CSV table of C-alpha atoms (C1' of nucleotides) in Angstrom, one decimal:
chain,number,residue,atom,x,y,z
A,1,MET,CA,121.4,84.7,92.8
A,2,PRO,CA,119.9,87.9,94.1
A,3,GLU,CA,118.7,88.0,97.5
A,4,LEU,CA,119.5,90.5,100.2
A,5,PRO,CA,123.2,89.5,100.6
A,6,ASP,CA,123.8,89.5,96.8
A,7,LEU,CA,122.1,92.9,96.5
A,8,GLU,CA,124.2,94.3,99.2
A,9,VAL,CA,127.4,93.0,97.4
A,10,PHE,CA,126.0,94.6,94.2
A,11,ARG,CA,125.5,97.8,95.8
A,12,ARG,CA,129.0,97.9,97.2
A,13,TYR,CA,130.3,97.0,93.9
A,14,PHE,CA,128.3,99.8,92.2
A,15,ASP,CA,129.8,102.3,94.7
A,16,SER,CA,133.5,101.2,94.2
A,17,THR,CA,133.1,101.4,90.4
A,18,ALA,CA,130.4,103.7,88.9
A,19,LEU,CA,130.0,106.7,91.2
A,20,HIS,CA,130.8,110.3,90.2
A,21,GLN,CA,131.6,109.7,86.7
A,22,LYS,CA,129.7,111.4,83.7
A,23,ILE,CA,127.3,109.1,81.7
A,24,ARG,CA,128.2,109.5,78.1
A,25,GLU,CA,125.5,107.2,76.8
A,26,VAL,CA,123.0,104.6,77.9
A,27,ARG,CA,122.5,101.6,75.7
A,28,ILE,CA,119.1,99.8,76.2
A,29,LEU,CA,119.5,96.3,74.6
A,30,GLU,CA,116.0,95.1,75.8
A,31,ASP,CA,113.1,97.3,76.1
A,32,ARG,CA,111.0,94.9,78.1
A,33,LEU,CA,113.1,95.5,81.3
A,34,LEU,CA,111.8,99.2,81.2
A,35,GLU,CA,108.1,98.8,82.1
A,36,ASP,CA,107.2,102.4,83.0
A,37,ILE,CA,109.2,104.6,81.0
A,38,ALA,CA,109.9,104.6,77.2
A,39,PRO,CA,113.5,103.9,76.3
A,40,SER,CA,114.1,107.2,74.5
A,41,ARG,CA,112.9,109.1,77.5
A,42,PHE,CA,115.1,107.0,79.8
A,43,ARG,CA,118.1,107.7,77.7
A,44,LYS,CA,117.4,111.5,77.7
A,45,ARG,CA,116.8,111.5,81.5
A,46,ILE,CA,120.3,109.9,82.2
A,47,THR,CA,122.8,111.0,79.5
A,48,GLU,CA,125.2,113.6,80.8
A,49,LYS,CA,124.2,112.8,84.5
A,50,SER,CA,126.4,111.0,87.1
A,51,PHE,CA,125.6,108.5,89.8
A,52,GLU,CA,126.3,110.0,93.2
A,53,SER,CA,125.2,107.5,95.7
A,54,THR,CA,123.4,104.2,96.2
A,55,HIS,CA,120.9,102.7,98.7
A,56,ARG,CA,119.2,99.3,99.0
A,57,HIS,CA,116.0,98.1,100.4
A,58,GLY,CA,115.3,94.4,100.5
A,59,LYS,CA,116.2,93.1,96.9
A,60,TYR,CA,115.9,96.7,95.4
A,61,LEU,CA,118.8,98.7,94.5
A,62,PHE,CA,118.6,102.6,93.9
A,63,ALA,CA,121.3,104.4,92.2
A,64,VAL,CA,120.8,108.1,92.8
A,65,LEU,CA,121.6,110.7,90.1
A,66,ASP,CA,123.0,114.1,90.5
A,67,ASP,CA,119.6,115.6,89.7
A,68,GLY,CA,118.1,113.6,93.0
A,69,SER,CA,116.1,111.1,90.9
A,70,ALA,CA,117.1,107.4,91.0
A,71,VAL,CA,117.6,104.5,88.7
A,72,LEU,CA,115.8,101.5,90.3
A,73,LEU,CA,117.5,98.1,89.6
A,74,HIS,CA,115.7,95.0,90.2
A,75,PHE,CA,117.5,91.8,89.4
A,76,GLY,CA,114.7,89.0,89.4
A,77,MET,CA,116.4,85.6,89.5
A,78,THR,CA,119.4,86.0,87.1
A,79,GLY,CA,120.5,89.7,87.2
A,80,PHE,CA,124.0,91.1,88.3
A,81,LEU,CA,126.2,94.0,87.5
A,82,SER,CA,129.3,94.0,85.4
A,83,TYR,CA,131.9,97.0,85.2
A,84,TYR,CA,134.3,96.6,82.5
A,85,LYS,CA,136.5,98.4,79.9
A,86,GLU,CA,137.0,96.2,76.9
A,87,SER,CA,134.2,94.8,75.1
A,88,THR,CA,135.9,91.4,75.2
A,89,ASP,CA,135.1,91.4,79.0
A,90,GLU,CA,131.4,91.9,78.3
A,91,SER,CA,129.2,89.6,80.2
A,92,ARG,CA,126.8,87.2,78.3
A,93,HIS,CA,123.3,88.8,78.6
A,94,PRO,CA,123.8,92.5,79.0
A,95,ARG,CA,120.3,94.3,78.9
A,96,VAL,CA,121.1,98.0,79.8
A,97,ILE,CA,124.7,99.4,79.6
A,98,PHE,CA,125.7,102.6,81.1
A,99,ASP,CA,128.8,104.2,79.1
A,100,PHE,CA,131.0,106.3,81.1
A,101,ASP,CA,133.3,109.1,80.2
A,102,ASN,CA,136.3,107.3,81.5
A,103,GLY,CA,135.8,104.6,78.8
A,104,TYR,CA,134.4,102.0,81.3
A,105,HIS,CA,130.8,100.6,81.2
A,106,LEU,CA,128.5,99.4,83.8
A,107,ALA,CA,126.2,96.5,82.4
A,108,TYR,CA,123.0,95.4,84.1
A,109,ASP,CA,123.0,91.7,83.0
A,110,ASN,CA,120.0,89.6,83.2
A,111,GLN,CA,119.6,86.4,81.2
A,112,ARG,CA,116.0,85.7,82.1
A,113,MET,CA,114.8,89.1,82.1
A,114,LEU,CA,112.5,88.6,85.2
A,115,GLY,CA,113.6,92.1,86.5
A,116,GLU,CA,113.1,95.8,86.0
A,117,VAL,CA,115.0,99.1,85.4
A,118,GLU,CA,113.2,102.3,86.0
A,119,ILE,CA,113.6,106.0,86.9
A,120,ILE,CA,112.1,106.7,90.3
A,121,GLU,CA,111.6,110.3,91.6
A,122,ASP,CA,111.0,109.2,95.4
A,123,ALA,CA,112.3,105.9,96.6
A,124,GLY,CA,110.4,105.9,99.8
A,125,ASP,CA,107.2,106.4,97.9
A,126,TYR,CA,108.0,103.7,95.5
A,127,LEU,CA,108.7,101.3,98.4
A,128,ARG,CA,105.3,102.2,100.0
A,129,ARG,CA,103.6,101.6,96.8
A,130,GLN,CA,105.2,98.3,96.2
A,131,GLY,CA,104.0,97.4,99.7
A,132,LEU,CA,107.5,96.2,100.8
A,133,GLY,CA,108.0,95.4,104.5
A,134,GLU,CA,111.0,96.7,106.4
A,135,ASP,CA,114.5,95.6,105.3
A,136,ALA,CA,115.4,92.4,107.1
A,137,LEU,CA,118.6,94.1,108.4
A,138,ASP,CA,116.8,97.2,109.8
A,139,LEU,CA,114.7,95.0,112.2
A,140,THR,CA,115.1,94.8,115.9
A,141,SER,CA,114.1,91.9,118.1
A,142,SER,CA,110.9,93.6,119.6
A,143,ARG,CA,109.9,94.7,116.2
A,144,PHE,CA,110.2,91.4,114.5
A,145,LYS,CA,108.2,89.8,117.4
A,146,SER,CA,105.3,92.2,117.1
A,147,LEU,CA,105.4,91.6,113.2
A,148,VAL,CA,105.3,87.9,113.8
A,149,SER,CA,102.3,87.9,116.1
A,150,GLY,CA,99.0,87.5,114.4
A,151,ARG,CA,100.6,85.8,111.4
A,152,ARG,CA,99.7,82.4,110.2
A,153,GLY,CA,101.0,80.3,107.4
A,154,SER,CA,104.3,78.4,107.3
A,155,VAL,CA,107.4,80.1,108.5
A,156,LYS,CA,109.1,79.7,105.2
A,157,THR,CA,106.4,81.3,103.4
A,158,THR,CA,106.4,84.2,105.9
A,159,LEU,CA,110.0,85.0,105.8
A,160,MET,CA,109.9,84.9,102.0
A,161,ASN,CA,106.9,87.3,101.8
A,162,GLN,CA,108.5,90.7,100.9
A,163,SER,CA,105.6,92.7,102.4
A,164,PHE,CA,106.3,91.0,105.8
A,165,ILE,CA,110.0,91.8,105.6
A,166,ALA,CA,112.0,92.7,102.6
A,167,GLY,CA,115.2,90.8,101.3
A,168,ILE,CA,114.7,87.1,102.1
A,169,GLY,CA,114.2,84.5,99.3
A,170,ASN,CA,114.1,80.9,98.7
A,171,ILE,CA,117.8,80.1,99.3
A,172,TYR,CA,118.4,82.2,102.3
A,173,SER,CA,115.1,81.3,104.1
A,174,ASP,CA,116.4,77.6,103.9
A,175,GLU,CA,119.5,78.8,105.6
A,176,ILE,CA,117.9,80.9,108.3
A,177,LEU,CA,115.6,78.0,109.2
A,178,PHE,CA,118.3,75.4,109.1
A,179,GLN,CA,120.5,77.5,111.4
A,180,SER,CA,117.5,78.1,113.6
A,181,GLY,CA,116.6,74.3,113.8
A,182,ILE,CA,113.2,75.1,112.7
A,183,HIS,CA,111.1,73.0,110.0
A,184,PRO,CA,110.1,75.2,107.2
A,185,LYS,CA,106.5,74.0,107.3
A,186,THR,CA,106.0,75.0,111.0
A,187,LYS,CA,103.3,77.4,111.3
A,188,VAL,CA,104.2,80.8,112.5
A,189,GLN,CA,101.5,80.8,115.2
A,190,ASP,CA,103.0,77.5,116.7
A,191,LEU,CA,106.4,79.0,117.0
A,192,GLU,CA,107.7,79.1,120.7
A,193,GLU,CA,108.9,82.3,122.3
A,194,ASN,CA,112.4,81.3,122.1
A,195,GLN,CA,112.3,79.9,118.7
A,196,ILE,CA,111.0,83.6,117.5
A,197,ARG,CA,114.2,84.9,119.3
A,198,THR,CA,116.5,82.2,117.6
A,199,LEU,CA,114.7,83.1,114.2
A,200,PHE,CA,115.6,86.7,114.7
A,201,ARG,CA,119.0,86.2,115.7
A,202,GLN,CA,119.7,83.8,112.8
A,203,ILE,CA,118.2,86.2,110.2
A,204,GLN,CA,120.7,88.8,111.4
A,205,LYS,CA,123.6,86.3,111.5
A,206,VAL,CA,122.9,84.5,108.2
A,207,LEU,CA,122.5,87.8,106.2
A,208,THR,CA,125.5,89.6,107.8
A,209,THR,CA,127.8,86.4,107.4
A,210,ALA,CA,126.7,86.0,103.9
A,211,ILE,CA,127.5,89.7,103.0
A,212,ASP,CA,131.0,89.4,104.8
A,213,LYS,CA,131.6,86.5,102.6
A,214,LYS,CA,130.6,88.5,99.5
A,215,ALA,CA,127.6,86.3,99.0
A,216,ASP,CA,130.1,83.5,97.8
A,217,PRO,CA,128.9,80.2,98.9
A,218,ASN,CA,132.3,78.9,98.4
A,219,GLU,CA,133.4,81.1,101.4
A,220,PHE,CA,130.5,80.3,103.7
A,221,PRO,CA,131.1,78.7,107.2
A,222,ASP,CA,131.4,74.9,107.2
A,223,ASP,CA,128.2,74.5,108.9
A,224,PHE,CA,126.1,76.3,106.4
A,225,LEU,CA,123.4,74.6,104.4
A,226,ILE,CA,123.7,76.5,101.1
A,227,PRO,CA,126.7,74.7,99.9
A,228,HIS,CA,125.0,71.5,100.5
A,229,ARG,CA,121.8,72.5,99.1
A,230,GLY,CA,121.0,69.4,96.9
A,231,GLU,CA,119.0,66.5,97.1
A,232,ASP,CA,120.7,63.6,99.0
A,233,ASP,CA,123.5,65.7,100.0
A,234,ILE,CA,124.9,65.5,103.6
A,235,CYS,CA,123.8,67.7,106.5
A,236,PRO,CA,127.0,69.8,107.6
A,237,LYS,CA,125.7,69.6,111.2
A,238,CYS,CA,124.7,65.9,111.6
A,239,GLY,CA,125.8,64.1,108.5
A,240,GLY,CA,122.2,62.9,107.8
A,241,ARG,CA,120.5,63.1,104.6
A,242,ILE,CA,119.2,66.6,103.2
A,243,GLU,CA,115.7,66.3,102.2
A,244,LYS,CA,113.8,68.3,99.3
A,245,ILE,CA,110.2,69.2,99.6
A,246,LYS,CA,107.9,71.5,97.9
A,247,ILE,CA,106.6,74.7,99.5
A,248,ASN,CA,104.4,76.9,97.3
A,249,ASN,CA,105.7,75.0,94.5
A,250,ARG,CA,109.3,75.9,95.2
A,251,GLY,CA,112.1,73.6,96.2
A,252,ALA,CA,112.8,73.8,99.9
A,253,TYR,CA,115.8,71.9,101.4
A,254,LEU,CA,116.3,71.0,105.0
A,255,CYS,CA,117.7,68.4,107.3
A,256,PRO,CA,114.9,66.4,109.0
A,257,LYS,CA,117.0,65.4,112.0
A,258,CYS,CA,118.1,69.0,112.7
A,259,GLN,CA,114.9,70.7,111.9
A,260,LYS,CA,111.9,69.0,113.6
A,261,LYS,CA,108.4,70.5,113.2
B,1,DA,C1',94.9,86.2,105.4
B,2,DG,C1',96.5,82.0,103.3
B,3,DT,C1',97.4,79.1,99.7
B,4,DA,C1',97.6,77.1,95.0
B,5,DC,C1',98.4,77.9,90.5
B,6,DC,C1',99.7,80.4,86.3
B,7,DA,C1',102.3,84.0,83.8
B,8,DC,C1',106.4,86.4,82.5
B,9,DC,C1',111.4,84.7,80.3
B,10,DT,C1',115.9,81.9,79.0
B,11,DG,C1',118.7,78.1,79.2
B,12,DA,C1',120.7,73.8,81.2
B,13,DC,C1',120.0,69.1,82.1
B,14,DG,C1',118.2,64.3,82.1
B,15,DG,C1',115.3,60.7,79.9
B,16,DC,C1',113.8,58.5,76.0
C,1,DT,C1',121.1,63.7,67.6
C,2,DG,C1',116.8,65.6,68.7
C,3,DC,C1',112.7,66.4,71.3
C,4,DC,C1',110.4,67.0,75.8
C,5,DG,C1',109.4,67.8,80.4
C,6,DT,C1',111.4,69.9,84.5
C,7,DC,C1',113.8,73.0,87.1
C,8,DA,C1',116.1,77.4,88.4
C,9,DG,C1',117.9,82.0,94.2
C,10,DG,C1',111.7,86.7,91.7
C,11,DT,C1',107.3,88.9,91.5
C,12,DG,C1',102.4,89.7,90.3
C,13,DG,C1',97.7,88.4,89.4
C,14,DT,C1',93.5,85.5,90.1
C,15,DA,C1',90.6,82.4,92.2
C,16,DC,C1',89.1,79.7,96.1
DNA sequence: AGTACCACCTGACGGC
DNA sequence: TGCCGTCAGGTGGTAC
């Protein structure tokens, strides 16, 4: 699930549920999610504190505590947040649970555990060390153009490269390229000037549209590829067959009629 | 600088 | 029914 639009939805969810409440307890159900800090220390640092604000960069969410440090949440491929009161409403694979004074709980759920939970002193410093590019929604057209110039490699691989720009993954890169009418294997250096402009515009449009729709594919516009992202599905623009290819060992879906190389 | 492949994990699904 | 390979929206490391 989690690419930039999903993360932004998580962030807003966090803001509307879990801020400004004292954390009574933290339950760590899977130590492996905490790579850089011992569970006991993590608990100690957070108990009796409260979350005061959040911010997001690409696919990373930071929940800022009242002492200025932040809990970093990365969701891997299967992570999400769940705020609930009764334990009968608990999600299926909670890995870290924050218990609040008001009796509610915020669970970080992550079935496959490809993710991370840490305490970060300085988010900017962390992002630099991760080598993350600018957030995809913070870009300007001219900035995008200059980032693209000098790049090689396929356009899909480049869009998914988090050190190029942060936030776009396998699913949304397919959508952006579909809306742009660009074949995912096109070399970046072969893109025409107007294709680069289109690409930039579609990055903004696809991501903001998805956020508006709460990252729920059922609510996406009729001409979006994502709800038709299956082998032998029908192209929502031309009615042709959707094709699946492999790029970097991952499935890429496209319409060969709408997306010529 | 790019790419190709493996690893980290769990679970669902199709084929036999 | 059961076993097995494959695949899934992420990231990091290594070798070429």
